[in-house]
PDB file of C-alpha atoms in Angstrom:
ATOM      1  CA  UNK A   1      99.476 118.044 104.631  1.00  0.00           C
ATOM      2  CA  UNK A   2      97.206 115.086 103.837  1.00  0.00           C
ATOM      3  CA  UNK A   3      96.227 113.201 106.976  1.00  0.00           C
ATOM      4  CA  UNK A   4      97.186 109.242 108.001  1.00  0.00           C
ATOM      5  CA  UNK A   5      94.092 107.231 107.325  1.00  0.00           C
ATOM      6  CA  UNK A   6      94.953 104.256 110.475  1.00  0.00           C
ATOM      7  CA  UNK A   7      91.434 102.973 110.356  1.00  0.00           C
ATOM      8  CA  UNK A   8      92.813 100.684 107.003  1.00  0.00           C
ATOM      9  CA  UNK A   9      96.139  98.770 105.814  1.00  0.00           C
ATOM     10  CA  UNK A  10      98.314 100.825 103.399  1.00  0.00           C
ATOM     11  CA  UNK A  11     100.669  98.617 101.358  1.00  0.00           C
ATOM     12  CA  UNK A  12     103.470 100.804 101.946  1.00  0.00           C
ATOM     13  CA  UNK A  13     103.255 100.363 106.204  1.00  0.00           C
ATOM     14  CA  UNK A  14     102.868  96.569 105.315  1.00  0.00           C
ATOM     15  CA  UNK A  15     106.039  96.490 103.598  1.00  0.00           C
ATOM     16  CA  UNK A  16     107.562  98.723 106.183  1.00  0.00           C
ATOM     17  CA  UNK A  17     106.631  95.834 108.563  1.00  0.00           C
ATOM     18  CA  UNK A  18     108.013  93.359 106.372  1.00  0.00           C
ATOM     19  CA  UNK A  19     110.892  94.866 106.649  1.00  0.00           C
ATOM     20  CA  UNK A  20     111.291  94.967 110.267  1.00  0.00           C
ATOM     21  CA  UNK A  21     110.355  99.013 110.159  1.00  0.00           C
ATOM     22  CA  UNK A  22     108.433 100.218 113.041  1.00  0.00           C
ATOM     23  CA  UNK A  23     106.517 103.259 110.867  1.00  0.00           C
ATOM     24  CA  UNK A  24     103.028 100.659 110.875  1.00  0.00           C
ATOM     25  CA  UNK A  25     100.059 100.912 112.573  1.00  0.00           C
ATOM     26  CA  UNK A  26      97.672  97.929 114.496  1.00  0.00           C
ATOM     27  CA  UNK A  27      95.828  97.594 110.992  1.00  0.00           C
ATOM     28  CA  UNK A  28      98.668  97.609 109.043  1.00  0.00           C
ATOM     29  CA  UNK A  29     100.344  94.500 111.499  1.00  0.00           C
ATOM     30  CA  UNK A  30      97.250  92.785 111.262  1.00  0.00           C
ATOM     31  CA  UNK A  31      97.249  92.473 107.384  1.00  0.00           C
ATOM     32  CA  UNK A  32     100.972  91.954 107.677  1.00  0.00           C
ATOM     33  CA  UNK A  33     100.897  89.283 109.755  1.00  0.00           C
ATOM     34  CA  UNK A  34      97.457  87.228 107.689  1.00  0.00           C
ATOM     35  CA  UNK A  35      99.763  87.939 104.479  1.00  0.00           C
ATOM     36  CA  UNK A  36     102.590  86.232 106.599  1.00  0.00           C
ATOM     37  CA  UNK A  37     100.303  83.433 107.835  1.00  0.00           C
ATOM     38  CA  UNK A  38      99.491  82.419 103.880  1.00  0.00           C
ATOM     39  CA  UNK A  39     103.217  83.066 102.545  1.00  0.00           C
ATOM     40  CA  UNK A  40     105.378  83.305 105.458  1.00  0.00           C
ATOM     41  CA  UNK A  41     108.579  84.363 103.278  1.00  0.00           C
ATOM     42  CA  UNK A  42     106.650  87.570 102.521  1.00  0.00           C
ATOM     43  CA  UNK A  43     109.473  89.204 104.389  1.00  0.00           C
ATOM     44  CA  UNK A  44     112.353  87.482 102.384  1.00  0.00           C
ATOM     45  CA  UNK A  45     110.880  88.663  99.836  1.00  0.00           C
ATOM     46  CA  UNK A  46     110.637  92.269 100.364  1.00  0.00           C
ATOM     47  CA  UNK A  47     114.469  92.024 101.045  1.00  0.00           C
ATOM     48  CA  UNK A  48     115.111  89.990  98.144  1.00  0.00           C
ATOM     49  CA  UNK A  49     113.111  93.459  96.007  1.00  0.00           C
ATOM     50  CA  UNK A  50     115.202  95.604  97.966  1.00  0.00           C
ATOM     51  CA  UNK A  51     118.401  93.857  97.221  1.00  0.00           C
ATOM     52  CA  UNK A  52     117.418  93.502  94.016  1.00  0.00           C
ATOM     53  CA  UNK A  53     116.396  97.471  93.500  1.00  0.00           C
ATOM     54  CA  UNK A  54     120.058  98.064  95.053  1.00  0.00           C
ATOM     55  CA  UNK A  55     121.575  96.129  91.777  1.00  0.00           C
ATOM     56  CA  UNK A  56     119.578  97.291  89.654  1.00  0.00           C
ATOM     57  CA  UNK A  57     119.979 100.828  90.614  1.00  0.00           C
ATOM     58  CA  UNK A  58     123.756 100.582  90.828  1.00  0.00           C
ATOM     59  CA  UNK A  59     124.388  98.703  87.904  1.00  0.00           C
ATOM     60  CA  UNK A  60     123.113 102.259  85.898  1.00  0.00           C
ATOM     61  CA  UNK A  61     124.457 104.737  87.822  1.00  0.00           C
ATOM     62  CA  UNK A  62     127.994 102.852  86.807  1.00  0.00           C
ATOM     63  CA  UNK A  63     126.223 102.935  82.959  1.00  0.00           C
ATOM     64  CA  UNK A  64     126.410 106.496  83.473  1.00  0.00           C
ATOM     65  CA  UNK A  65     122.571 107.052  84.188  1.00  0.00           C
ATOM     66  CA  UNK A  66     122.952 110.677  86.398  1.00  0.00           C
ATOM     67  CA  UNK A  67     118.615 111.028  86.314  1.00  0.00           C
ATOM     68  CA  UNK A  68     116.386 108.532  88.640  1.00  0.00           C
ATOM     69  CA  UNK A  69     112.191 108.908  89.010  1.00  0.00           C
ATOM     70  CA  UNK A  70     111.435 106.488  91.529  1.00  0.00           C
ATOM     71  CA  UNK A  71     107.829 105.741  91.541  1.00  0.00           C
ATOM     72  CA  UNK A  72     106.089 103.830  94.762  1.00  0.00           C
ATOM     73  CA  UNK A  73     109.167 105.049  96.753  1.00  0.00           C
ATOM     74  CA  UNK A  74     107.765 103.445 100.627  1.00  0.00           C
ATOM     75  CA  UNK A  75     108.664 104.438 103.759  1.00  0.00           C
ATOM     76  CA  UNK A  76     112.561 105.036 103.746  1.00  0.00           C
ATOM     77  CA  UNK A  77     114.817 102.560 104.403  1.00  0.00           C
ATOM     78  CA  UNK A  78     118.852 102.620 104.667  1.00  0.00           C
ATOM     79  CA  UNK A  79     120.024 102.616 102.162  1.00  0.00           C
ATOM     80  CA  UNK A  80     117.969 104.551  99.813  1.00  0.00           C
ATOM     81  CA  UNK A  81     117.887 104.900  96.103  1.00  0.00           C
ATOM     82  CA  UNK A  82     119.950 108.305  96.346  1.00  0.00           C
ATOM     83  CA  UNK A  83     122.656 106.682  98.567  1.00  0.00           C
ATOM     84  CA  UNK A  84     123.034 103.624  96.445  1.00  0.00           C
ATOM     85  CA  UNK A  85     123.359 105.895  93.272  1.00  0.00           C
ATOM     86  CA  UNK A  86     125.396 108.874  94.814  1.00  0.00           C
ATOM     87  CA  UNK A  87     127.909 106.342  95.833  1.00  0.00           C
ATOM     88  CA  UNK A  88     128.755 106.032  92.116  1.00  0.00           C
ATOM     89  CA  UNK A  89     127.903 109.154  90.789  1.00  0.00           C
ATOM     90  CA  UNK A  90     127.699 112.397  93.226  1.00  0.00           C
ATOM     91  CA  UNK A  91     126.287 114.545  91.008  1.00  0.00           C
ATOM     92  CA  UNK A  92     122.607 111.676  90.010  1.00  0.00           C
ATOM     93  CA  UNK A  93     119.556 113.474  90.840  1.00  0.00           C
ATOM     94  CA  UNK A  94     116.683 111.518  92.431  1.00  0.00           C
ATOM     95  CA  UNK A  95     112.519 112.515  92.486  1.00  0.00           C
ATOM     96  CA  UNK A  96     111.060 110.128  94.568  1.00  0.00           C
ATOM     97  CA  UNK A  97     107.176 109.707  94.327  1.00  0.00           C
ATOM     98  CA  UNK A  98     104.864 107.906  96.773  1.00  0.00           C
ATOM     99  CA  UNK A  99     100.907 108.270  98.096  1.00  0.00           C
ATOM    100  CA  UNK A 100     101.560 107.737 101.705  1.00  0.00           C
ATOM    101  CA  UNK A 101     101.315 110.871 104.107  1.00  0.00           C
ATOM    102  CA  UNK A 102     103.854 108.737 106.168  1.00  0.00           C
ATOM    103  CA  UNK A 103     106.301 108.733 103.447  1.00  0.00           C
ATOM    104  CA  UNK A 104     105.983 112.448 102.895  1.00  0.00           C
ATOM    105  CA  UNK A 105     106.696 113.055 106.960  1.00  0.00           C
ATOM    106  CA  UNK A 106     109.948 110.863 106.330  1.00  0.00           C
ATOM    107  CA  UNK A 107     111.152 112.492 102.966  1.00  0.00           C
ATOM    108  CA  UNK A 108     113.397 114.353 105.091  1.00  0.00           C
ATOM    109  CA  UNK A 109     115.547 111.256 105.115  1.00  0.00           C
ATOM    110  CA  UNK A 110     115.323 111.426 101.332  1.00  0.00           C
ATOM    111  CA  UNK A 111     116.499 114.693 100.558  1.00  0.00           C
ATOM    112  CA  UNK A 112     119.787 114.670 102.086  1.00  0.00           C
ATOM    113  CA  UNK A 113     121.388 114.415  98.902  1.00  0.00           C
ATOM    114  CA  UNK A 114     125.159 114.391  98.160  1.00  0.00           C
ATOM    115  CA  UNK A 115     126.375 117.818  97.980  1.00  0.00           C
ATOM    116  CA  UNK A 116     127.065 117.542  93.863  1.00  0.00           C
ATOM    117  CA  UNK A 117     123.757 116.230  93.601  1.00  0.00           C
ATOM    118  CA  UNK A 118     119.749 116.917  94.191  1.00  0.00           C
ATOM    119  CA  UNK A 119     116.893 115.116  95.453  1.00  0.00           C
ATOM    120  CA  UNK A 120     113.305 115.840  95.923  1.00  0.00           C
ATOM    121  CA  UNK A 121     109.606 114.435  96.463  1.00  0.00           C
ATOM    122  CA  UNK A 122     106.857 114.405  95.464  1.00  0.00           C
ATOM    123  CA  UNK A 123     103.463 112.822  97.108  1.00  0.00           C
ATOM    124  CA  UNK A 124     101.312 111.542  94.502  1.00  0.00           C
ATOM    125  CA  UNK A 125      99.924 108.234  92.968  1.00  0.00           C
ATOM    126  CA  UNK A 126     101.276 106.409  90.199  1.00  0.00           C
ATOM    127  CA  UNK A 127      97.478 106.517  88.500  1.00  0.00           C
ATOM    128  CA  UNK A 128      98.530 110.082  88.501  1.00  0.00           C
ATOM    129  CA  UNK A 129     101.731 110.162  85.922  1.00  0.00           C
ATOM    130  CA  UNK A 130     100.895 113.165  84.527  1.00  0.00           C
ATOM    131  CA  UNK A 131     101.712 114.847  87.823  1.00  0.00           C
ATOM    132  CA  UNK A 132     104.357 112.960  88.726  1.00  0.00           C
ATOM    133  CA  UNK A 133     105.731 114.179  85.528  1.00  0.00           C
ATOM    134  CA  UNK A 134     104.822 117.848  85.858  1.00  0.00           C
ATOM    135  CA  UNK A 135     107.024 118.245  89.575  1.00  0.00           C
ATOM    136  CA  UNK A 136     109.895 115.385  88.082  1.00  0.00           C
ATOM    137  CA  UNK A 137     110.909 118.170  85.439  1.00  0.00           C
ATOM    138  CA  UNK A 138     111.939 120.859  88.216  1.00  0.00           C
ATOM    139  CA  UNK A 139     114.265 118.132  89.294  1.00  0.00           C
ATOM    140  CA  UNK A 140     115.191 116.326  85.901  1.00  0.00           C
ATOM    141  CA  UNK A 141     116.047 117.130  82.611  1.00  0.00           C
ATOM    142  CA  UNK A 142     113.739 114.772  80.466  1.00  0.00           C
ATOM    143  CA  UNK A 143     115.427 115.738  77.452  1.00  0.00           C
ATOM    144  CA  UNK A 144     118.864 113.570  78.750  1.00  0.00           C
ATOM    145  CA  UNK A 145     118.034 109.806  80.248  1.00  0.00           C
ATOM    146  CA  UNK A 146     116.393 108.739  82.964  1.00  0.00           C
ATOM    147  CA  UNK A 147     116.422 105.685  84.837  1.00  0.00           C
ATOM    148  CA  UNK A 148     112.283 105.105  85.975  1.00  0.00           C
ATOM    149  CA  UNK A 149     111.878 102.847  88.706  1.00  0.00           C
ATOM    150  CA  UNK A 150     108.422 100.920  89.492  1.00  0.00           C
ATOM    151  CA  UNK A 151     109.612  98.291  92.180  1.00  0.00           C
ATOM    152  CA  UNK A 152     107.570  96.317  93.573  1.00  0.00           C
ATOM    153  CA  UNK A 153     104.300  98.577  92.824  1.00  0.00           C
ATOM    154  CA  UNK A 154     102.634  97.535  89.491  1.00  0.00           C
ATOM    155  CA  UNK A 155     101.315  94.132  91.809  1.00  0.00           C
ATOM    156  CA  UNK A 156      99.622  97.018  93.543  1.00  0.00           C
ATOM    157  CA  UNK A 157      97.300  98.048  90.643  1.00  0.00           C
ATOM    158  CA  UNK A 158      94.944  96.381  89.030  1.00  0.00           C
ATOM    159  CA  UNK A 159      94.291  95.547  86.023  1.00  0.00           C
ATOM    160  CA  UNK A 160      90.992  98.178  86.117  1.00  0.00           C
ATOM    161  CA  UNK A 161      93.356 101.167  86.459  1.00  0.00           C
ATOM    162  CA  UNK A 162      95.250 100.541  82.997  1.00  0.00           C
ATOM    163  CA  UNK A 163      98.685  99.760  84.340  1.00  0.00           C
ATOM    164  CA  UNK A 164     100.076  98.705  80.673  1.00  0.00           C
ATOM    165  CA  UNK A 165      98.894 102.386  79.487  1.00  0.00           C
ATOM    166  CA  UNK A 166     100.359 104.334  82.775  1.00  0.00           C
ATOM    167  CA  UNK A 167     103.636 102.822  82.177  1.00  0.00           C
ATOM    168  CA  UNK A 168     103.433 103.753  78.792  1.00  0.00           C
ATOM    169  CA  UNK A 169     103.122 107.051  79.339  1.00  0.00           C
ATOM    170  CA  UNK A 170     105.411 107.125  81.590  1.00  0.00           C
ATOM    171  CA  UNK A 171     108.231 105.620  79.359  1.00  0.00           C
ATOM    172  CA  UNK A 172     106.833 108.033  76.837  1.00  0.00           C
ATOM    173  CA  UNK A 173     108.079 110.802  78.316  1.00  0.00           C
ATOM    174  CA  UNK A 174     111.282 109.907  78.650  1.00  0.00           C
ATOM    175  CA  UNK A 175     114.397 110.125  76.407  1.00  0.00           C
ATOM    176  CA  UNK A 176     116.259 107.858  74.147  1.00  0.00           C
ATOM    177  CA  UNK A 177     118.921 106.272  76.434  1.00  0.00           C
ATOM    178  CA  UNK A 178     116.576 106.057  79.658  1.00  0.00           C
ATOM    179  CA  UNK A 179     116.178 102.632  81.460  1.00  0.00           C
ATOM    180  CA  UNK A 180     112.882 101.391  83.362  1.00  0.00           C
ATOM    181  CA  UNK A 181     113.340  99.116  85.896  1.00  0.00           C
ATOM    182  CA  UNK A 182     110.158  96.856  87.291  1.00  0.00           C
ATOM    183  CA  UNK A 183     109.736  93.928  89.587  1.00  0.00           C
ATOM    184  CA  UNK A 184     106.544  92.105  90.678  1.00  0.00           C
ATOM    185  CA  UNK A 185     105.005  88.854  92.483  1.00  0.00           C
ATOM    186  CA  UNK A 186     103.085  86.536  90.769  1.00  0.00           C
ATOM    187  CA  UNK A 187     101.577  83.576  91.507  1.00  0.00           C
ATOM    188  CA  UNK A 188     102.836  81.016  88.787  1.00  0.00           C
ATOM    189  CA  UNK A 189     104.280  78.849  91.157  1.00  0.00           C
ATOM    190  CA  UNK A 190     101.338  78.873  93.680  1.00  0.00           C
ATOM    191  CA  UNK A 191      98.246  80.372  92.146  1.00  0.00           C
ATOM    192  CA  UNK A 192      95.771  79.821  95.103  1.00  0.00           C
ATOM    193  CA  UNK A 193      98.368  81.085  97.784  1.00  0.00           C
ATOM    194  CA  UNK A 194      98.513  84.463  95.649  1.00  0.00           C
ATOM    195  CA  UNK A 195      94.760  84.424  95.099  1.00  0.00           C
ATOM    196  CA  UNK A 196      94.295  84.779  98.786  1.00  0.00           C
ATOM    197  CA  UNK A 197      97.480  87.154  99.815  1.00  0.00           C
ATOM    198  CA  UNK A 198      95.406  89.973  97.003  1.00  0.00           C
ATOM    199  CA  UNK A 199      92.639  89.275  98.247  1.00  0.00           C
ATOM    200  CA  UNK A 200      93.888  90.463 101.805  1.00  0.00           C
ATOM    201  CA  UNK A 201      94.976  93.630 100.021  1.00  0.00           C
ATOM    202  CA  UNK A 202      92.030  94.240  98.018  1.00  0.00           C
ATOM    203  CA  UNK A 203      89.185  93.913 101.605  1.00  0.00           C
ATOM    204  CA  UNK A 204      91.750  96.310 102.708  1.00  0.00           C
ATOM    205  CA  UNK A 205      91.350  98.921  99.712  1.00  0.00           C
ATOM    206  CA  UNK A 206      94.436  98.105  97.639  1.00  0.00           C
ATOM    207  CA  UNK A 207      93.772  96.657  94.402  1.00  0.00           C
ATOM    208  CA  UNK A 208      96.314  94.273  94.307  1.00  0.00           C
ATOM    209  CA  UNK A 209      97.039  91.630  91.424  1.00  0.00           C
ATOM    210  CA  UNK A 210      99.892  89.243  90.494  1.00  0.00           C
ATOM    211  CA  UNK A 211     100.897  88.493  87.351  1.00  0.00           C
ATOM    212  CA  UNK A 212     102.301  85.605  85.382  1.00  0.00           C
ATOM    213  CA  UNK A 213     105.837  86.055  83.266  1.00  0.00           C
ATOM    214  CA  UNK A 214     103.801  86.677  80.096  1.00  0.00           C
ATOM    215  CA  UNK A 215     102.043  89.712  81.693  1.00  0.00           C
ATOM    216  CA  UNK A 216     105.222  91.098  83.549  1.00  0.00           C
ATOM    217  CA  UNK A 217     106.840  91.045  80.213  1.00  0.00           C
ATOM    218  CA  UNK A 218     104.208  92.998  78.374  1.00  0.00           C
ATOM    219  CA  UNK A 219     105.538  96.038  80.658  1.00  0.00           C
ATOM    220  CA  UNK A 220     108.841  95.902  78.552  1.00  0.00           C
ATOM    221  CA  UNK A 221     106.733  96.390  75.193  1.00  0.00           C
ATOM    222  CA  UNK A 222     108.918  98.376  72.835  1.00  0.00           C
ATOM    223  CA  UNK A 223     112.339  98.630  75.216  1.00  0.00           C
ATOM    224  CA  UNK A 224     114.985  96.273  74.999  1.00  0.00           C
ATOM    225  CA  UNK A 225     115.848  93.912  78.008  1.00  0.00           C
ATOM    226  CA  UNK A 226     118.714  94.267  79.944  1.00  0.00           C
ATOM    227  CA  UNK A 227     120.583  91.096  80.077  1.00  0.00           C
ATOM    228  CA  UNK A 228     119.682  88.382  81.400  1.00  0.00           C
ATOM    229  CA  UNK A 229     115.724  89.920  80.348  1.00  0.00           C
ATOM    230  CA  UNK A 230     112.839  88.569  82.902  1.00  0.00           C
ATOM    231  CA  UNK A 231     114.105  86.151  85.712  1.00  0.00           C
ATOM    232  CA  UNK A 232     113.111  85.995  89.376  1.00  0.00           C
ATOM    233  CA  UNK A 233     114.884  88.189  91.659  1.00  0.00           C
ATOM    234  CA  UNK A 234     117.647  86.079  92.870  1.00  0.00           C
ATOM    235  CA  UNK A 235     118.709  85.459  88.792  1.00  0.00           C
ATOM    236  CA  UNK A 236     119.509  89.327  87.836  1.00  0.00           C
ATOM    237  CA  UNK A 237     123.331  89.892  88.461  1.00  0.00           C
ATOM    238  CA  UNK A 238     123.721  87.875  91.563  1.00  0.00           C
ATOM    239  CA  UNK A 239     127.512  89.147  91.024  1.00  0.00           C
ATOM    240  CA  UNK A 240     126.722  92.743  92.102  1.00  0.00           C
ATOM    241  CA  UNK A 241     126.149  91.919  95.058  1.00  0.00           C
ATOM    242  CA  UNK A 242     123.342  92.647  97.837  1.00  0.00           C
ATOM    243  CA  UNK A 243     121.755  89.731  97.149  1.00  0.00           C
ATOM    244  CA  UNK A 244     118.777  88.699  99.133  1.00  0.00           C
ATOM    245  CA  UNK A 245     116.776  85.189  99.335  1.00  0.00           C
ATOM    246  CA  UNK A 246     116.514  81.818  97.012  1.00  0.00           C
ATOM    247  CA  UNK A 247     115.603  81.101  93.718  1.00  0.00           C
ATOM    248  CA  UNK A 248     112.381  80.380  95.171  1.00  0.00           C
ATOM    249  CA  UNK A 249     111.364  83.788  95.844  1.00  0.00           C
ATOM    250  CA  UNK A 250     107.841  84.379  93.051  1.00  0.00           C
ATOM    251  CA  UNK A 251     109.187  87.945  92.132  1.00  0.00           C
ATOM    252  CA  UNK A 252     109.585  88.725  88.773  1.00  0.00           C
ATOM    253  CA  UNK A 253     112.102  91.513  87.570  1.00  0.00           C
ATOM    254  CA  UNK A 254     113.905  93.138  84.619  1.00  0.00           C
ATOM    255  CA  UNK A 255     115.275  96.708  83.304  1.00  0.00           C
ATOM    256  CA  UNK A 256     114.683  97.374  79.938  1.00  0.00           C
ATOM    257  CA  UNK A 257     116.728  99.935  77.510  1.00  0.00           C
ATOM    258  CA  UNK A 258     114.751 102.776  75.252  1.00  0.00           C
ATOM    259  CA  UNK A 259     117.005 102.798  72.574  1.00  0.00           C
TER     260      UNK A 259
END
């Protein structure tokens, strides 16, 4: 089992914080709390992606979507992807996927999967898909759809490791009728602010970068856009529910359709 690096931040122990978890280290708080200091809604807003992942993630089970690859999966946090999706349909199958050793010591709480159903993990990095992939087939049949999930994780790559072409691939694999589901800060309403929150992430090793609507967009290349398409969080089907935080929240989302 890979060891816990505490002597830097990981992003997914900063969200945990964010989230009122207590699975975060002294680092971890510290970048927390100077991300807090320069955007103090930072926690709304992970609750506004969660609430938002919750829709989202609903909203296809009830499509009939019985397949789920959740990529950049974080420390867990009631309720999970499964629970949202098994509550529709028993019998979905979820492969979560994350980098953190702390995640893999909790995916426990991820695999207790409704009876008519499966779940499983896997601990690798999204600059890895081809991995990913490789353990997601034991779980998931890639020849029926899939419903790919990269919340709130694409701000956490940069530009450097080819984002557009990972998600490519990614959607590549998948079949006709499979969904992809994305959200993501950005700093169009308050470049600077966002220019120093990523920089915060980047001294501590993540290379973290926002993105304007244009670029979020350009992730959807080729699928066709759930309506209502790209919006901020608190815009995409307010009426199912779990909704989290104002119209003021800078997170972009959107689930496009691979027709």
């Amino acid at each position: 089992m890979s060891t816990i690096d505490t002597s830097k931040p990981h992003s997914a122990r900063m969200y945990d914080y964010f989230l009122g978890g207590k699975d975060n280290y002294p680092v971890d708080v510290a970048a927390a709390e100077q991300v807090t200091s320069l955007f103090p809604a930072v926690s709304q807003m992970a609750r506004t992606n969660r609430a938002f992942m919750h829709r989202a993630s609903r909203l296809l089970a009830e499509r009939g979507v019985r397949q789920f690859l959740d990529i950049g999966t974080g420390i867990p946090t009631e309720p999970n992807l499964h629970q949202i999706v098994q509550a529709t349909a028993p019998d979905a199958r979820v492969v979560y996927a994350d980098n953190d050793p702390i995640v893999l010591r909790h995916a426990e709480a991820l695999l207790h999967s409704a009876p008519e159903g499966k779940t499983a993990y896997v601990q690798a990095d999204v600059r890895e898909p081809g991995r990913i992939l490789a353990v997601a087939r034991e779980t998931l049949d890639f020849t029926q759809p899939i419903a790919l999930s990269l919340v709130a994780l694409l701000h956490l790559v940069g530009d450097e490791d080819e984002p557009v072409r990972i998600v490519r691939e990614l959607v590549e694999s998948l079949a006709p009728g499979s969904y992809l589901t994305l959200s993501h800060a950005t700093g169009d309403f308050d470049p600077e602010t966002w220019e120093r929150v990523v920089e915060v992430y980047r001294k501590g090793g993540t290379a973290a970068q926002v993105r304007s609507r244009e670029e979020f967009s350009g992730f959807f290349t080729g699928l066709e856009l759930v309506d209502p398409g790209v919006v901020l969080a608190a815009r995409w089907h307010p009426d199912l529910g779990a909704r989290q935080g104002g119209e003021e929240i800078p997170l972009y989302v959107g689930v496009g359709h691979k027709s």
